[in-house]
Short mmCIF file of C-alpha atoms in Angstrom, two decimals:
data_model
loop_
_atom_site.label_atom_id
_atom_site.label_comp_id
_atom_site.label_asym_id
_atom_site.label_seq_id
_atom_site.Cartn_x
_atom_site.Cartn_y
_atom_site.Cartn_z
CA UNK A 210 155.70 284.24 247.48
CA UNK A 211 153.19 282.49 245.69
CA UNK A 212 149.84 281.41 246.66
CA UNK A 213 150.79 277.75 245.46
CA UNK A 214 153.63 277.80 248.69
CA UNK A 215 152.02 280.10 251.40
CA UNK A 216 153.11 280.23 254.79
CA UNK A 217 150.06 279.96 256.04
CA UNK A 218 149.76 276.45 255.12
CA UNK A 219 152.14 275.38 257.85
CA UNK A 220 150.57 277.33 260.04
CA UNK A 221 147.08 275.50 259.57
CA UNK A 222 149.20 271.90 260.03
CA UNK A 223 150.69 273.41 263.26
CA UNK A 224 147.34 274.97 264.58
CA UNK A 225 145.22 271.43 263.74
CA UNK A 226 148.01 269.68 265.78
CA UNK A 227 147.40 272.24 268.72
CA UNK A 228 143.54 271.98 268.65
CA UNK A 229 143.47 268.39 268.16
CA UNK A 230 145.96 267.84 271.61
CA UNK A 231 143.38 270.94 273.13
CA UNK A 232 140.81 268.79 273.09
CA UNK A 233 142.28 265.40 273.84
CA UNK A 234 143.11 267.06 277.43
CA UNK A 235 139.92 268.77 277.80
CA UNK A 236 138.26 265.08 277.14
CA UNK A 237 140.65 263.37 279.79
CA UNK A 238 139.82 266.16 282.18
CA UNK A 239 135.61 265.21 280.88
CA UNK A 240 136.16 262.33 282.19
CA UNK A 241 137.73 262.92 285.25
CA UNK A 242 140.87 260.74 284.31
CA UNK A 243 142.75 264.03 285.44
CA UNK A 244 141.00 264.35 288.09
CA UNK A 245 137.68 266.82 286.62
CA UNK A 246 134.17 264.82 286.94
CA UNK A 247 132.83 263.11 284.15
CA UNK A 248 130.57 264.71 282.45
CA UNK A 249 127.44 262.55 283.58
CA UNK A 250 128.17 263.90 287.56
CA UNK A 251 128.19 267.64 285.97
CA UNK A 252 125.77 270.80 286.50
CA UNK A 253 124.11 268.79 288.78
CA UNK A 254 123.52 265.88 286.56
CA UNK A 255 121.72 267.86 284.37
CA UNK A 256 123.61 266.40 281.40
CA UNK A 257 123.31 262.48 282.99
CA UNK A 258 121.48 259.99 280.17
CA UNK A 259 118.55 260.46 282.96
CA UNK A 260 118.12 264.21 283.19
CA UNK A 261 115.69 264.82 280.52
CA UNK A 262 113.57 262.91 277.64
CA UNK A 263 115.69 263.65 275.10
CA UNK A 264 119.08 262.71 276.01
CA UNK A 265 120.13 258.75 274.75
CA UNK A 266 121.18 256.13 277.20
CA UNK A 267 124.71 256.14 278.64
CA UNK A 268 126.31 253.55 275.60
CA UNK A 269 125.30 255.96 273.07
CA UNK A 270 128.33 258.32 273.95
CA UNK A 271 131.15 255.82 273.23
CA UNK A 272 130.65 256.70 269.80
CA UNK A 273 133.34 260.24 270.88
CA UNK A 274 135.47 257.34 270.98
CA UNK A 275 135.37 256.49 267.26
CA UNK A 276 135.05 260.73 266.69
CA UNK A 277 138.38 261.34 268.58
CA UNK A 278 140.36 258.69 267.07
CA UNK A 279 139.42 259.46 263.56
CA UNK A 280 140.64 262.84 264.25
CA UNK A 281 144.04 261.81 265.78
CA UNK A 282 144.36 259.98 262.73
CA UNK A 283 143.46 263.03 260.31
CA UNK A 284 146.19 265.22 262.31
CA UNK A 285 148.68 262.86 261.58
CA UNK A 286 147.55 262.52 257.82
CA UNK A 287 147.38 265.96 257.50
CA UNK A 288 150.65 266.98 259.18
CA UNK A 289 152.45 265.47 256.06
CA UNK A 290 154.50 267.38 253.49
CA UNK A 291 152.22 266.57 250.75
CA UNK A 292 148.92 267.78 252.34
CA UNK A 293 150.61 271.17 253.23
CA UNK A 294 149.85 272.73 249.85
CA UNK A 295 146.61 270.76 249.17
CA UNK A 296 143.59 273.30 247.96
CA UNK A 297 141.21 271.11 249.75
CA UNK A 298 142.92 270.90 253.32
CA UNK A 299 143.22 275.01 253.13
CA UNK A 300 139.16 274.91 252.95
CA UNK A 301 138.92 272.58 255.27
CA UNK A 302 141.75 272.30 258.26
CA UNK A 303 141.20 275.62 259.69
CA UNK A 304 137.59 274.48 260.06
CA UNK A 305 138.40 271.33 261.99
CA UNK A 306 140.42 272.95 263.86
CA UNK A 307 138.37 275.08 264.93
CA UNK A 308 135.60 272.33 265.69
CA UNK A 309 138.31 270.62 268.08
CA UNK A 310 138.92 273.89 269.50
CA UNK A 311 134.91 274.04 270.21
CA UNK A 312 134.77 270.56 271.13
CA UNK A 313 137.43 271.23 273.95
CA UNK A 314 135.57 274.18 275.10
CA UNK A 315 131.81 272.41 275.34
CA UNK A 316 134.10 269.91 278.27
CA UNK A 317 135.61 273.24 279.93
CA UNK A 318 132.48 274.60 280.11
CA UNK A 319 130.51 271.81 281.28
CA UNK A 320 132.93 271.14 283.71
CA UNK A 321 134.16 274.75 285.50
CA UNK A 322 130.85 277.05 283.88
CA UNK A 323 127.28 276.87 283.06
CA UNK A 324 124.84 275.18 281.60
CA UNK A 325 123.60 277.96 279.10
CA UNK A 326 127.04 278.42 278.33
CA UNK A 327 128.11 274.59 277.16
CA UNK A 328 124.83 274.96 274.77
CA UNK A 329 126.31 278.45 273.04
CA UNK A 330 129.40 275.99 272.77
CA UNK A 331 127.46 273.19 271.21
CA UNK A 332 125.84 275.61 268.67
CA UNK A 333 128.85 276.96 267.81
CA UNK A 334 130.10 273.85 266.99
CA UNK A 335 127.15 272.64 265.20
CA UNK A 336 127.31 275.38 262.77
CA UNK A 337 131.10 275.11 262.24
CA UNK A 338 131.02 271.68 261.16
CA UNK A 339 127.98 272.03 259.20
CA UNK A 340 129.98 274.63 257.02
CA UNK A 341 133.17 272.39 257.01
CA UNK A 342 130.64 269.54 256.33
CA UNK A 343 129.01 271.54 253.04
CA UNK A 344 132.52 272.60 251.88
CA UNK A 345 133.65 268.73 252.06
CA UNK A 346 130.74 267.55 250.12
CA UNK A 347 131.57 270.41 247.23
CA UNK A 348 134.95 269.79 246.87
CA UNK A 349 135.26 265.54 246.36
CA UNK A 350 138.62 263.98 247.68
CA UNK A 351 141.15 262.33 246.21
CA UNK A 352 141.45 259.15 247.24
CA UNK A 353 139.53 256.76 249.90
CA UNK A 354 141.85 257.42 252.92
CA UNK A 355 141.48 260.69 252.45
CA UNK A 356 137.51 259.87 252.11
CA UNK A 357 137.47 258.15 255.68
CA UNK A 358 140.06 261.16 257.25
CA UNK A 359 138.18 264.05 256.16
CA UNK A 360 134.49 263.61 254.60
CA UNK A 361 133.98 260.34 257.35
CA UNK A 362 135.30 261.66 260.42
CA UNK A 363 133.80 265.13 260.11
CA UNK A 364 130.60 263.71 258.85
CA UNK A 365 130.15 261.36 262.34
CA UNK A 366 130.71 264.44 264.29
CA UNK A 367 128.57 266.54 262.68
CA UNK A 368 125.98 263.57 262.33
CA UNK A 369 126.57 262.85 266.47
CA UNK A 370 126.57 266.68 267.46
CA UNK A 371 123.37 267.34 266.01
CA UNK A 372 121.65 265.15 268.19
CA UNK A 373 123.67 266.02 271.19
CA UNK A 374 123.02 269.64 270.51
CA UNK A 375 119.46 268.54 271.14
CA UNK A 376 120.13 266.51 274.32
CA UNK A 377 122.22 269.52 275.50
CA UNK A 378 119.38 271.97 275.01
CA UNK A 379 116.53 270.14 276.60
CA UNK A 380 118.97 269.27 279.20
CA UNK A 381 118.99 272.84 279.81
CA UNK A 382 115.61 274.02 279.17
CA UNK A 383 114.61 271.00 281.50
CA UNK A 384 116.42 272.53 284.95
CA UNK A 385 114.97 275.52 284.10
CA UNK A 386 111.08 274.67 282.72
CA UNK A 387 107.81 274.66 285.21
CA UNK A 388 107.58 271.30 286.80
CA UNK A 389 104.06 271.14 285.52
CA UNK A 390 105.36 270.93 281.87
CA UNK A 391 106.44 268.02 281.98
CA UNK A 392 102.99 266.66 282.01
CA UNK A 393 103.89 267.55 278.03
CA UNK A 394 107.08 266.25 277.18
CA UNK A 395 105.40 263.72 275.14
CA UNK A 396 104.44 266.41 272.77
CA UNK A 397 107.59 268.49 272.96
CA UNK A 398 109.33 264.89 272.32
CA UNK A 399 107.74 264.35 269.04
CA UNK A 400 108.05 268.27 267.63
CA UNK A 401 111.78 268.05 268.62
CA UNK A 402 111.60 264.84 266.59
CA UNK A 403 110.28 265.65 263.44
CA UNK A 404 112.49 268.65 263.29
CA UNK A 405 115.60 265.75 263.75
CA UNK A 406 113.78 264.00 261.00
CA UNK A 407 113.56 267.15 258.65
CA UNK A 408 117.39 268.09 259.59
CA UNK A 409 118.28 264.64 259.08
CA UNK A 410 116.95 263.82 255.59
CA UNK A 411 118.44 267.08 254.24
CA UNK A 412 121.71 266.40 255.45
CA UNK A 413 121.41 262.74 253.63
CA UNK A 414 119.80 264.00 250.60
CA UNK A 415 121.82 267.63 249.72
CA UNK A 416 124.67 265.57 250.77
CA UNK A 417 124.51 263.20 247.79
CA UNK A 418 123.92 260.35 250.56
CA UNK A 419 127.01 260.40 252.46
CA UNK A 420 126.10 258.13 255.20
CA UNK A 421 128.44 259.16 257.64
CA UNK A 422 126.10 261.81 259.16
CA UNK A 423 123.01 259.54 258.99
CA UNK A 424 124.76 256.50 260.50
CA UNK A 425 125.95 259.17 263.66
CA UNK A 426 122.04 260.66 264.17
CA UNK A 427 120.49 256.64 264.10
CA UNK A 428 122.93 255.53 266.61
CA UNK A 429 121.85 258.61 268.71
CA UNK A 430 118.28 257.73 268.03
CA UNK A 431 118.60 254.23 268.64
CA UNK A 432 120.04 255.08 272.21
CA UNK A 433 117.69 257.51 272.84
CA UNK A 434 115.17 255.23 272.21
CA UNK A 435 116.58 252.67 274.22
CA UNK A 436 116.94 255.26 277.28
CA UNK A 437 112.76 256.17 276.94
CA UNK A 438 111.77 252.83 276.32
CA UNK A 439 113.58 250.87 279.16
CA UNK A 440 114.97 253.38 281.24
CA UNK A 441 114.05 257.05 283.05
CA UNK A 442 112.59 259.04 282.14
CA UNK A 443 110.45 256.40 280.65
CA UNK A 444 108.32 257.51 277.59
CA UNK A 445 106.76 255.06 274.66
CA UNK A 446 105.68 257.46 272.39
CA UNK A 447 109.12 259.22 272.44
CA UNK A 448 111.10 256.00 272.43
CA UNK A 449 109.34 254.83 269.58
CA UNK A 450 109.34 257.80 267.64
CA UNK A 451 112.94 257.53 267.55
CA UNK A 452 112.97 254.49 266.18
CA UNK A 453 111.27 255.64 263.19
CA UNK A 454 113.14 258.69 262.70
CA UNK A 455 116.65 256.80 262.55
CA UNK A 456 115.11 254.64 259.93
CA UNK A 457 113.40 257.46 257.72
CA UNK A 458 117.00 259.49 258.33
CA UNK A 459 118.98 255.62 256.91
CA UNK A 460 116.44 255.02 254.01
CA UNK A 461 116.25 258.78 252.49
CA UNK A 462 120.17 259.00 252.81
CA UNK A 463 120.65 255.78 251.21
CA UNK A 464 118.09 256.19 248.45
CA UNK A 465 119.90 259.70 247.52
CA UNK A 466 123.06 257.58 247.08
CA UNK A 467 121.61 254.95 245.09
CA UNK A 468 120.51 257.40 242.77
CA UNK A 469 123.82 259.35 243.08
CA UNK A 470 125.58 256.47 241.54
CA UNK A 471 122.56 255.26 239.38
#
């Protein structure tokens, strides 16, 4: 058979459609609609918007919301005859299938495992959607639904899992860290920060400016801010920072796009 009409390609439509409904019950089960805890309650609280000086304030995570949705949507749009044989959803489907599959797995662990374990899961998913992410940007697609589906949706939730990667991890290294440090989390605040910043404007810039990514990491920041600046832990200096890190992360991305199109 040729390559043009594989098999495989109805297999990638049928395994997207499994991982996608995977982790739409792991998320109800996150958030105890099926009777798990939400997520806030879990490990002891350790990943509440008040366990650490890194993690953004409560609001900030309605944005999975927008994430899940989008990829409802790109199941359906993908589970159509004429995607089946596309070149670009063989790059990319397997890969956001496997990010759902991840995505499901960060909630299992969270909710029935440990805390070291949910941030190998958020790693793992970081770096999978970082490669589906780079494969998106070198392949362009072919029309602006297809735009929104694909290089959108996967760009907000590798834009949003970056900076939960880095809530999850100081959520972590914050149950387990000497009281005494904390007399430093100013400090460890801002290096954490500037590495965001660095991360950030390379996504936006090697990305040609897609603002999908950038527009995910400020409304983290923003939150974040808002949780250090107003809530506890309370910190200025980290609350502000993160102000100015969602606005370097917006202006490089957009002036890489303005000079993409100039």
């Amino acid at each position: 058979m040729s390559a043009d009409r594989s098999p495989r390609d109805l297999l990638r439509q049928i395994a997207v459609i499994s991982a996608t409904s995977f982790m739409l019950i792991a998320a109800l089960i996150g958030s105890g609609f099926l009777g798990g805890q939400p997520v806030e309650d879990l490990q002891g609280g350790a990943l509440s918007a008040e366990a650490s000086y890194l993690a953004p304030a409560s609001p900030a995570f309605s944005i999975w919301s927008v994430i899940y949705i989008g990829l409802v949507a790109y199941t359906i749009w993908q589970a159509f005859p004429a995607r089946r044989h596309d070149p670009r959803q063989r790059a990319l489907g397997w890969g956001i299938a496997l990010s759902e599959v991840l995505n499901g797995l960060w909630l299992v662990a969270a909710q029935f495992w440990t805390l070291p374990l949910t941030v190998l899961t958020i790693v793992l998913l970081l770096v999978v959607l970082a490669v589906v992410f780079r494969r998106a940007v070198a392949t362009p697609p072919s029309g602006w639904l297809e735009a929104v589906l694909v290089d959108g949706v996967t760009g907000l939730h590798l834009g949003w899992v970056t900076l939960a990667t880095v809530a999850n991890t100081s959520a972590w290294l914050t149950q387990i860290a000497p009281s005494e440090w904390e007399a430093g989390a100013d400090v460890w605040g801002l290096v954490v920060l500037a590495v965001v910043a660095l991360v950030g404007c390379i996504m936006g810039w090697a990305s040609g400016g897609r603002i999908t990514p950038s527009l995910a990491l400020a409304w983290g920041l923003s939150w974040l801010a808002v949780g250090r600046l107003s809530g506890e832990p309370g910190s200025t200096v980290i609350g502000v920072a993160a102000i100015v890190v969602a606005v370097l992360i917006l202006g490089v991305t957009v002036v890489r796009r303005l000079r993409t199109r100039a």
